[in-house]
Amino acid sequence: MVGLYQRNFTLNLKSTPMKRLALLFLGALMVTGSLAQNFVTGFVYEDLNRNGKKERREKAIPGVAVSNGTEVVLTGSKGEYSLPVGDDNIIFVIKPRNYTLPLNDFNLPRFFYIHKPGGSPGNYKYPGVSPTGPLPRSVDFGLISSPEEENFTALVLGDPQPLNKEEVEYFNRGIIDELAGIKGVSFGISLGDLVWDDLDLHIPYQESVKRVGIPWYNVMGNHDMNYNAPADSLSDETFEAHFGPATYAFNYGKAHFILLDDVRTPDPLGKSRYRGGFRPDQLEFIANDLLHVSRDKLVILSFHIPLFSTESEEFSLADRQQLFDILKDFPHVLVMSAHTHLQRQNFYSVHDGWQGSRPLHEFNSGTSCGDWHKGELDERGIPRATMYDGTPKGYSFLRIDGNSYTIDYKAAGKHADCQMNIYHPLVVPHNQRTGAPITVNFFMGRKGDTVEFRIDNGKWTAMNHTEKEDPSYLEQLWRWDRSGELLKGRRPSNPQPCSHLWQAAMPAVADEGNHTIEVKATDMFGRTFTGKSSFRVLNPE
């Protein structure tokens, strides 16, 4: 077999017959005895008839990466590989470009074999993997030839996170209904917190995303793990039973995707139930995986907890630095995370320990459950669930062209052109300044973007970036708290400062009647978006 753990048995042909016989016996014993129990071998091949069985006429695929979760080897000329295994390993193929993977009944790619002879711990609240028994003689992976363009689109969801079956229906009706049967999208990724602690809901969640009709990859979040696990390495047992490995990779077009479990439990510092970070074996996997990835590729890392630390959530800076050190020689890198239930663009530079040739962009994605399915109900009886930075719940389209990318955010239930919310007084007095601001929440914005406004067809005026609570969200909260009757649904969460907010003073307008505020915003990708709103000018007399 070819790989990092290749073993050669060379016989000395000049030795005596007895010595040759002894060596042959020793070699056979090592192959059929204890060594075979510690190594997995198999083939990667083109599954022409898609029956999942390697047949003589089906050709081998050389140069394909296969991993045991830490080591990564390439298949040899006959598609063969060999990897060490213990009593708790998932062996998986890293999908190469121009091949697709078989799918299960939920449109989840089948790219792995779980090897747990004794199964998962039996005392968990939510069951894990049943005992898998002895390792098969050959663990093979069949791939299906499928040409891939360098220009493609992936669908990204942050935190679906239903608490119960009622919220699964909110997810279905509020998000999935408008995505079902979507065209022009190659696959989807969910960035963790697929459910909210009730791991039995993983199956209804899978039934939901199946309706989108595309292959779907999943990241584990802090609400997807087994909290009664005695060690972090055992916290993903139920996730593995439902989805496979929590750390893995695949290629598509000119992009290389690495999906990671970055939830450490229990918190190594003892401060909370979990903490953001990586185990040494995960960092070793990333380094070994990238040994087989060319520098001109776009490397996309997807995990749940963002890399930046806040007062309530902490990410291990030591782990982050190790990740940065592994990635520094790759000029095209994107990080995607979720977890915060707001939307934010983070950029890391030399001041943060990043040594790459350009700042590292982390898209901290908004969530499809929004503010945990809270807030007033819309006309369909679905919670509006605006996130507490004023961003509406929704999902994103990651559009990749070669090794470059753009990201579009889609507010659920709204037109694709809805990229901002404009908040301002609805009525102002004739020819007077009131001190009231015009506030623009540009959902995909970041500090440094250009946002301008004008009244009617007047002169464009630059707006000032600020980080504060969104007044539109505050109005929703005040309406809830000041209502004389109980409102249906659950009270929205308390607000947090928004990182993509701009303001300017409302100007004095001389002409009475109706007027239009027009806003244009240019994002980090150089694209310009516009929005409009209206107000009235009245004479106080």
Coordinates of C-alpha atoms in Angstrom, one line a residue:
M1 CA 0.0 0.0 0.0
V2 CA 1.1 3.6 -0.7
G3 CA 1.0 6.3 2.0
L4 CA 2.6 7.6 5.2
Y5 CA 2.4 4.2 6.8
Q6 CA 3.7 2.0 3.9
R7 CA 5.3 -1.2 5.1
N8 CA 7.7 -3.2 2.8
F9 CA 8.8 -6.8 3.6
T10 CA 12.1 -7.4 1.7
L11 CA 13.5 -11.0 1.7
N12 CA 17.2 -11.7 1.6
L13 CA 17.3 -14.2 -1.3
K14 CA 20.8 -15.2 -0.4
S15 CA 19.7 -16.5 3.0
T16 CA 19.1 -20.2 3.8
P17 CA 15.8 -21.8 2.9
M18 CA 15.0 -22.0 6.6
K19 CA 15.6 -18.3 7.1
R20 CA 13.5 -17.5 4.0
L21 CA 10.7 -19.6 5.3
A22 CA 10.9 -18.0 8.7
L23 CA 10.8 -14.5 7.1
L24 CA 7.8 -15.4 4.9
F25 CA 6.0 -16.7 8.0
L26 CA 6.8 -13.5 9.9
G27 CA 5.6 -11.4 7.0
A28 CA 2.3 -13.3 6.7
L29 CA 1.8 -13.1 10.4
M30 CA 2.2 -9.3 10.4
V31 CA -0.2 -8.9 7.5
T32 CA -2.9 -11.2 8.7
G33 CA -2.4 -10.8 12.5
S34 CA -2.0 -7.8 14.8
L35 CA -0.9 -5.4 12.1
A36 CA -4.1 -5.9 10.1
Q37 CA -6.1 -5.0 13.2
N38 CA -4.3 -1.6 13.5
F39 CA -4.5 -0.6 9.9
V40 CA -7.4 0.0 7.5
T41 CA -6.9 -0.6 3.8
G42 CA -9.1 0.0 0.8
F43 CA -9.5 1.5 -2.6
V44 CA -11.0 4.7 -4.1
Y45 CA -12.6 3.9 -7.4
E46 CA -15.1 5.3 -10.0
D47 CA -18.5 3.8 -9.2
L48 CA -19.8 3.5 -12.8
N49 CA -23.1 1.8 -11.9
R50 CA -23.5 3.6 -8.6
N51 CA -24.2 0.4 -6.6
G52 CA -21.6 1.2 -3.9
K53 CA -19.5 -1.9 -4.7
K54 CA -16.1 -2.0 -6.3
E55 CA -16.2 -4.2 -9.4
R56 CA -13.4 -5.4 -11.6
R57 CA -14.3 -3.1 -14.6
E58 CA -14.5 0.0 -12.4
K59 CA -11.2 2.0 -12.7
A60 CA -9.1 3.1 -9.7
I61 CA -8.7 6.8 -8.9
P62 CA -5.1 7.6 -7.9
G63 CA -4.0 10.7 -6.0
V64 CA -7.1 11.0 -3.8
A65 CA -6.8 12.0 -0.2
V66 CA -8.1 9.7 2.5
S67 CA -8.0 10.3 6.2
N68 CA -8.5 8.7 9.6
G69 CA -9.3 12.1 11.1
T70 CA -5.6 13.0 11.8
E71 CA -3.3 11.5 9.1
V72 CA -4.0 12.1 5.4
V73 CA -2.6 9.9 2.6
L74 CA -3.0 9.9 -1.1
T75 CA -4.2 6.8 -3.0
G76 CA -1.6 5.0 -5.1
S77 CA -1.7 4.1 -8.8
K78 CA -4.3 1.4 -8.2
G79 CA -6.5 3.6 -6.0
E80 CA -5.2 1.9 -2.8
Y81 CA -4.6 3.5 0.6
S82 CA -3.5 2.4 4.1
L83 CA -4.1 4.2 7.4
P84 CA -3.6 3.4 11.0
V85 CA -6.8 3.0 13.1
G86 CA -7.6 2.6 16.8
D87 CA -10.9 1.7 18.4
D88 CA -12.6 5.0 17.6
N89 CA -11.9 6.3 14.1
I90 CA -13.9 7.5 11.2
I91 CA -12.2 6.9 7.9
F92 CA -13.2 9.2 5.1
V93 CA -12.4 10.2 1.6
I94 CA -11.7 13.9 0.8
K95 CA -13.8 14.4 -2.3
P96 CA -11.6 15.5 -5.3
R97 CA -12.6 17.9 -7.9
N98 CA -14.8 16.7 -10.8
Y99 CA -16.2 13.9 -8.7
T100 CA -19.4 13.7 -6.7
L101 CA -20.3 11.6 -3.7
P102 CA -23.2 9.2 -3.3
L103 CA -26.0 10.6 -1.1
N104 CA -28.2 9.0 1.5
D105 CA -31.9 9.4 1.8
F106 CA -31.5 12.9 3.3
N107 CA -29.1 14.1 0.6
L108 CA -26.2 13.9 3.0
P109 CA -23.0 12.8 1.2
R110 CA -21.7 9.3 2.0
F111 CA -17.9 9.7 2.2
F112 CA -17.0 7.9 5.5
Y113 CA -16.8 4.6 7.3
I114 CA -17.3 4.6 11.1
H115 CA -15.0 2.2 13.0
K116 CA -16.1 1.8 16.6
P117 CA -16.0 -1.9 17.4
G118 CA -17.4 -1.2 20.9
G119 CA -19.8 1.6 19.8
S120 CA -20.3 4.9 21.6
P121 CA -20.6 5.1 25.4
G122 CA -23.9 3.5 26.5
N123 CA -24.9 5.9 29.2
Y124 CA -25.6 9.0 27.1
K125 CA -29.0 10.7 27.1
Y126 CA -28.9 10.6 23.3
P127 CA -27.5 7.4 21.7
G128 CA -24.4 7.5 19.6
V129 CA -23.0 4.9 17.2
S130 CA -23.9 1.2 17.7
P131 CA -21.0 -1.3 17.8
T132 CA -19.6 -1.6 14.3
G133 CA -17.7 -4.9 14.9
P134 CA -14.5 -6.0 13.3
L135 CA -12.9 -3.9 10.6
P136 CA -13.8 -5.0 7.1
R137 CA -11.0 -6.5 5.0
S138 CA -11.3 -3.5 2.6
V139 CA -13.0 -0.1 3.2
D140 CA -13.6 1.3 -0.3
F141 CA -15.0 4.6 -1.5
G142 CA -16.9 4.8 -4.7
L143 CA -17.0 8.2 -6.5
I144 CA -19.1 9.4 -9.4
S145 CA -17.5 11.3 -12.2
S146 CA -19.1 14.8 -12.5
P147 CA -17.4 17.8 -14.1
E148 CA -17.3 20.9 -11.9
E149 CA -17.0 24.6 -13.0
E150 CA -14.8 27.0 -11.2
N151 CA -17.7 29.3 -11.0
F152 CA -20.4 28.0 -8.6
T153 CA -22.7 28.9 -5.7
A154 CA -23.1 27.3 -2.2
L155 CA -26.0 27.9 0.1
V156 CA -25.0 28.7 3.8
L157 CA -27.3 28.5 6.8
G158 CA -26.3 29.6 10.3
D159 CA -28.0 28.1 13.4
P160 CA -31.3 26.5 12.3
Q161 CA -31.6 25.6 16.0
P162 CA -35.2 24.5 16.6
L163 CA -36.0 23.9 20.3
N164 CA -38.9 21.5 19.6
K165 CA -41.1 20.2 16.8
E166 CA -43.1 23.5 16.6
E167 CA -39.9 25.3 15.8
V168 CA -38.9 22.7 13.3
E169 CA -42.1 23.8 11.5
Y170 CA -41.0 27.5 11.8
F171 CA -37.7 26.5 10.1
N172 CA -39.7 24.6 7.4
R173 CA -42.2 27.4 6.7
G174 CA -39.9 30.4 7.3
I175 CA -36.7 29.2 5.5
I176 CA -37.0 25.9 3.7
D177 CA -40.2 26.6 1.9
E178 CA -38.5 29.4 -0.1
L179 CA -35.4 27.2 -0.8
A180 CA -37.1 24.0 -1.8
G181 CA -36.1 22.9 -5.3
I182 CA -33.6 25.8 -5.7
K183 CA -31.7 25.8 -9.0
G184 CA -28.1 26.9 -9.7
V185 CA -26.8 26.0 -6.2
S186 CA -24.2 23.2 -6.0
F187 CA -24.6 22.2 -2.3
G188 CA -25.5 23.6 1.1
I189 CA -23.6 24.0 4.4
S190 CA -25.1 24.5 7.9
L191 CA -22.7 26.2 10.3
G192 CA -23.7 24.3 13.5
D193 CA -26.4 24.4 16.1
L194 CA -28.6 22.3 13.8
V195 CA -30.9 21.9 16.8
W196 CA -31.1 23.2 20.4
D197 CA -29.9 20.5 22.7
D198 CA -32.6 18.0 21.8
L199 CA -30.5 15.7 19.6
D200 CA -33.6 13.6 18.6
L201 CA -34.5 16.6 16.4
H202 CA -31.5 15.9 14.2
I203 CA -33.7 13.6 12.1
P204 CA -36.5 16.2 11.6
Y205 CA -33.8 18.7 10.7
Q206 CA -32.4 16.3 8.1
E207 CA -35.9 15.9 6.7
S208 CA -36.2 19.6 6.4
V209 CA -32.9 20.3 4.5
K210 CA -33.6 17.3 2.3
R211 CA -36.4 19.4 0.7
V212 CA -33.9 21.9 -0.7
G213 CA -32.9 19.1 -3.1
I214 CA -29.1 19.6 -3.0
P215 CA -26.2 17.8 -1.3
W216 CA -25.8 19.0 2.3
Y217 CA -22.8 19.3 4.6
N218 CA -23.1 19.9 8.3
V219 CA -21.0 21.5 11.1
M220 CA -21.4 20.6 14.7
G221 CA -22.4 23.4 17.2
N222 CA -22.4 23.6 20.9
H223 CA -26.1 22.7 21.0
D224 CA -25.4 19.5 18.9
M225 CA -23.0 17.8 21.3
N226 CA -23.4 15.3 24.1
Y227 CA -23.0 17.4 27.3
N228 CA -22.5 14.3 29.4
A229 CA -19.3 13.3 27.5
P230 CA -16.4 12.8 29.8
A231 CA -14.0 14.2 27.2
D232 CA -14.2 16.5 24.2
S233 CA -13.3 13.7 21.8
L234 CA -16.5 11.9 22.9
S235 CA -18.8 14.9 22.7
D236 CA -19.7 14.3 19.1
E237 CA -21.0 10.7 19.4
T238 CA -24.6 11.5 18.5
F239 CA -23.6 13.9 15.8
E240 CA -21.4 11.2 14.3
A241 CA -24.3 8.7 14.4
H242 CA -26.5 11.2 12.4
F243 CA -24.0 13.0 10.2
G244 CA -20.6 11.3 10.2
P245 CA -17.3 12.9 11.2
A246 CA -17.4 16.4 12.8
T247 CA -14.0 17.3 11.2
Y248 CA -13.5 16.6 7.5
A249 CA -12.8 18.2 4.1
F250 CA -13.8 18.2 0.5
N251 CA -13.0 19.9 -2.8
Y252 CA -15.3 21.6 -5.3
G253 CA -14.1 23.6 -8.3
K254 CA -11.0 25.5 -7.4
A255 CA -12.0 25.6 -3.7
H256 CA -11.0 23.4 -0.8
F257 CA -13.5 23.2 2.1
I258 CA -12.5 22.2 5.7
L259 CA -15.4 21.7 8.1
L260 CA -14.4 21.6 11.8
D261 CA -15.9 21.1 15.3
D262 CA -14.5 24.0 17.2
V263 CA -16.4 23.5 20.4
R264 CA -14.2 22.3 23.3
T265 CA -16.0 20.7 26.2
P266 CA -15.6 20.9 29.0
D267 CA -14.0 24.3 28.9
P268 CA -10.3 23.7 29.5
L269 CA -10.3 26.8 31.7
G270 CA -13.2 25.7 33.7
K271 CA -15.3 28.8 33.1
S272 CA -18.3 27.4 31.3
R273 CA -19.7 24.3 29.7
Y274 CA -17.6 24.9 26.5
R275 CA -15.1 27.1 24.9
G276 CA -14.1 27.8 21.3
G277 CA -10.9 26.1 20.2
F278 CA -9.4 23.0 18.6
R279 CA -7.9 19.8 19.9
P280 CA -4.3 18.9 18.8
D281 CA -5.5 16.1 16.6
Q282 CA -7.8 18.6 14.7
L283 CA -4.9 21.0 14.1
E284 CA -2.8 18.1 12.9
F285 CA -5.5 17.1 10.5
I286 CA -5.7 20.6 9.0
A287 CA -1.9 20.7 8.6
N288 CA -1.8 17.2 7.0
D289 CA -4.8 18.0 4.8
L290 CA -3.3 21.2 3.4
L291 CA -0.1 19.4 2.5
H292 CA -2.1 18.1 -0.5
V293 CA -3.7 21.4 -1.4
S294 CA -2.1 23.7 -3.9
R295 CA -1.5 27.3 -2.9
D296 CA -3.6 28.8 -5.7
K297 CA -6.8 27.2 -4.3
L298 CA -9.3 29.1 -2.2
V299 CA -9.4 27.5 1.2
I300 CA -12.7 27.9 3.1
L301 CA -12.9 26.9 6.8
S302 CA -16.4 26.4 8.2
F303 CA -17.0 26.1 12.0
H304 CA -19.5 27.2 14.6
I305 CA -17.9 29.5 17.2
P306 CA -16.2 32.6 15.6
L307 CA -12.5 33.2 16.1
F308 CA -12.9 36.5 18.0
S309 CA -13.5 36.6 21.7
T310 CA -16.2 38.5 23.5
E311 CA -17.0 39.1 27.2
S312 CA -19.5 36.1 27.2
E313 CA -17.8 33.9 24.6
E314 CA -14.1 33.1 24.5
F315 CA -12.0 31.4 21.8
S316 CA -8.6 30.0 22.7
L317 CA -6.1 32.5 21.4
A318 CA -3.4 29.8 21.5
D319 CA -5.5 27.5 19.3
R320 CA -6.3 30.4 17.0
Q321 CA -2.6 31.3 16.6
Q322 CA -1.8 27.7 15.7
L323 CA -4.5 27.8 13.1
F324 CA -3.1 31.1 11.7
D325 CA 0.4 29.6 11.6
I326 CA -0.9 26.6 9.5
L327 CA -2.8 28.9 7.1
K328 CA -0.3 31.7 6.7
D329 CA 1.2 30.5 3.4
F330 CA -2.2 30.3 1.6
P331 CA -3.0 33.6 0.0
H332 CA -6.7 32.8 -0.6
V333 CA -8.6 32.0 2.7
L334 CA -12.1 32.6 3.9
V335 CA -13.5 31.6 7.3
M336 CA -17.2 31.2 8.0
S337 CA -18.8 30.9 11.4
A338 CA -22.2 31.5 13.1
H339 CA -23.2 31.1 16.8
T340 CA -23.6 34.8 17.7
H341 CA -27.1 35.4 16.3
L342 CA -26.0 38.6 14.7
Q343 CA -24.0 39.3 11.5
R344 CA -20.5 40.6 11.4
Q345 CA -17.4 40.8 9.2
N346 CA -14.2 40.2 11.1
F347 CA -10.8 40.9 9.6
Y348 CA -7.6 39.6 11.2
S349 CA -4.2 41.2 10.7
V350 CA -0.6 41.1 12.1
H351 CA -2.0 42.7 15.2
D352 CA -4.0 39.6 15.8
G353 CA -1.2 37.2 15.0
W354 CA -2.2 36.7 11.3
Q355 CA 0.9 36.6 9.1
G356 CA -0.8 36.1 5.7
S357 CA -0.2 38.3 2.7
R358 CA -3.6 40.0 3.2
P359 CA -6.1 40.3 6.1
L360 CA -8.0 37.1 6.9
H361 CA -11.8 37.5 6.4
E362 CA -14.2 35.8 8.7
F363 CA -17.8 36.0 7.8
N364 CA -19.7 35.6 11.0
S365 CA -23.0 34.7 9.5
G366 CA -26.5 35.6 10.5
T367 CA -28.8 32.8 11.5
S368 CA -31.8 31.1 9.9
C369 CA -33.5 30.9 13.3
G370 CA -32.8 34.6 13.8
D371 CA -33.3 35.5 17.4
W372 CA -34.0 31.9 18.4
H373 CA -37.5 32.0 16.8
K374 CA -38.6 34.9 19.0
G375 CA -40.5 38.1 18.4
E376 CA -43.9 39.0 17.0
L377 CA -45.6 36.6 14.6
D378 CA -46.0 37.6 11.0
E379 CA -49.1 37.2 8.9
R380 CA -48.3 33.5 8.5
G381 CA -47.9 32.9 12.3
I382 CA -44.1 32.6 12.0
P383 CA -41.9 34.6 14.5
R384 CA -40.1 37.5 12.8
A385 CA -37.1 36.6 14.9
T386 CA -35.0 39.7 13.9
M387 CA -31.5 39.2 15.3
Y388 CA -30.5 41.5 18.1
D389 CA -28.3 43.7 15.9
G390 CA -31.3 44.4 13.7
T391 CA -30.4 41.9 10.9
P392 CA -33.4 40.0 9.7
K393 CA -33.2 36.2 9.9
G394 CA -32.1 34.6 6.6
Y395 CA -29.3 32.7 4.8
S396 CA -26.4 33.4 2.5
F397 CA -25.1 32.6 -0.9
L398 CA -21.4 32.0 -1.2
R399 CA -20.5 32.7 -4.8
I400 CA -17.1 31.4 -5.9
D401 CA -15.2 32.2 -9.1
G402 CA -11.9 30.4 -9.2
N403 CA -10.1 31.4 -6.0
S404 CA -12.2 34.5 -5.4
Y405 CA -15.6 34.9 -3.8
T406 CA -18.5 37.2 -3.0
I407 CA -21.2 36.7 -0.4
D408 CA -24.9 37.7 -0.7
Y409 CA -27.2 37.7 2.3
K410 CA -30.9 36.9 1.7
A411 CA -33.4 38.1 4.3
A412 CA -36.0 35.4 4.7
G413 CA -39.4 36.3 3.2
K414 CA -38.1 39.4 1.5
H415 CA -37.0 40.3 -2.0
A416 CA -33.3 39.6 -2.8
D417 CA -32.8 43.4 -3.2
C418 CA -33.5 43.9 0.5
Q419 CA -30.0 44.6 1.7
M420 CA -30.6 47.3 4.2
N421 CA -33.1 48.8 6.6
I422 CA -33.6 52.6 6.6
Y423 CA -34.9 54.1 9.9
H424 CA -35.9 57.8 10.3
P425 CA -38.7 60.0 11.4
L426 CA -41.9 59.6 9.4
V427 CA -43.0 63.2 9.8
V428 CA -40.8 66.3 10.3
P429 CA -41.7 70.0 10.6
H430 CA -41.3 72.2 7.7
N431 CA -37.9 73.8 7.2
Q432 CA -36.6 72.7 10.6
R433 CA -33.8 70.5 11.9
T434 CA -35.0 68.3 14.8
G435 CA -31.8 66.4 15.7
A436 CA -33.3 63.1 14.6
P437 CA -30.9 60.9 12.6
I438 CA -31.3 58.8 9.5
T439 CA -30.0 55.3 10.4
V440 CA -29.1 52.7 7.9
N441 CA -28.5 49.0 8.8
F442 CA -26.5 47.6 5.9
F443 CA -26.7 43.9 6.6
M444 CA -23.5 42.8 4.9
G445 CA -21.6 46.0 5.7
R446 CA -18.5 46.6 7.7
K447 CA -16.5 49.6 8.9
G448 CA -14.8 51.1 5.8
D449 CA -17.7 50.6 3.4
T450 CA -19.2 53.7 1.8
V451 CA -22.8 54.6 2.6
E452 CA -24.4 57.7 1.3
F453 CA -27.9 59.2 1.2
R454 CA -29.8 62.0 -0.6
I455 CA -33.3 63.5 -0.3
D456 CA -35.3 63.3 -3.5
N457 CA -32.8 63.8 -6.3
G458 CA -30.5 66.1 -4.3
K459 CA -26.8 65.8 -3.6
W460 CA -25.3 62.6 -2.2
T461 CA -24.1 63.0 1.4
A462 CA -21.7 60.6 3.2
M463 CA -23.0 58.9 6.3
N464 CA -20.9 58.1 9.4
H465 CA -20.2 54.5 10.5
T466 CA -21.2 53.9 14.2
E467 CA -21.5 50.8 16.5
K468 CA -24.6 51.1 18.6
E469 CA -28.0 49.5 19.1
D470 CA -30.2 49.5 16.0
P471 CA -33.2 51.9 16.8
S472 CA -35.4 49.8 14.6
Y473 CA -34.8 46.8 16.8
L474 CA -35.2 48.9 19.9
E475 CA -38.7 49.9 18.6
Q476 CA -39.7 46.3 18.3
L477 CA -38.6 45.6 21.8
W478 CA -40.3 48.7 23.2
R479 CA -43.5 47.8 21.4
W480 CA -43.3 44.4 23.1
D481 CA -42.6 45.8 26.6
R482 CA -45.1 48.6 26.4
S483 CA -48.0 46.6 25.0
G484 CA -51.1 46.6 27.2
E485 CA -51.8 43.0 26.3
L486 CA -49.8 39.9 26.0
L487 CA -48.4 39.4 22.5
K488 CA -48.2 36.1 20.9
G489 CA -44.8 34.5 20.7
R490 CA -41.7 35.2 22.9
R491 CA -40.2 38.5 23.8
P492 CA -37.2 39.4 21.6
S493 CA -33.7 39.3 23.2
N494 CA -32.1 42.4 24.5
P495 CA -30.2 44.3 21.8
Q496 CA -26.5 44.3 21.1
P497 CA -24.4 46.9 19.2
C498 CA -24.6 46.5 15.5
S499 CA -21.3 46.6 13.5
H500 CA -22.9 47.6 10.2
L501 CA -24.8 50.8 11.1
W502 CA -24.5 54.2 9.6
Q503 CA -26.1 57.5 10.6
A504 CA -26.5 61.1 9.4
A505 CA -28.5 64.0 10.7
M506 CA -32.0 64.5 9.2
P507 CA -31.8 67.7 7.1
A508 CA -34.3 70.5 7.1
V509 CA -36.6 70.3 4.1
A510 CA -38.4 73.4 2.8
D511 CA -41.1 71.9 0.7
E512 CA -44.2 70.4 2.4
G513 CA -45.5 67.0 1.3
N514 CA -44.0 63.6 0.6
H515 CA -40.3 63.1 0.1
T516 CA -38.0 60.2 -0.6
I517 CA -34.8 59.2 1.2
E518 CA -32.5 57.2 -1.1
V519 CA -29.5 55.3 0.2
K520 CA -26.6 53.7 -1.7
A521 CA -24.1 51.4 -0.1
T522 CA -20.9 49.9 -1.6
D523 CA -19.8 46.7 0.0
M524 CA -16.3 45.1 0.5
F525 CA -16.6 43.4 -2.9
G526 CA -17.1 46.7 -4.7
R527 CA -20.8 46.2 -5.4
T528 CA -23.4 49.0 -4.9
F529 CA -26.9 48.4 -3.4
T530 CA -29.7 50.9 -3.0
G531 CA -32.7 51.4 -0.8
K532 CA -35.5 53.9 -0.5
S533 CA -37.9 55.1 2.1
S534 CA -40.3 58.0 2.4
F535 CA -41.3 60.7 4.9
R536 CA -43.6 63.7 5.1
V537 CA -42.9 67.4 5.8
L538 CA -45.8 69.3 7.5
N539 CA -46.2 72.9 8.5
P540 CA -46.6 73.0 12.3
E541 CA -49.1 75.9 11.9

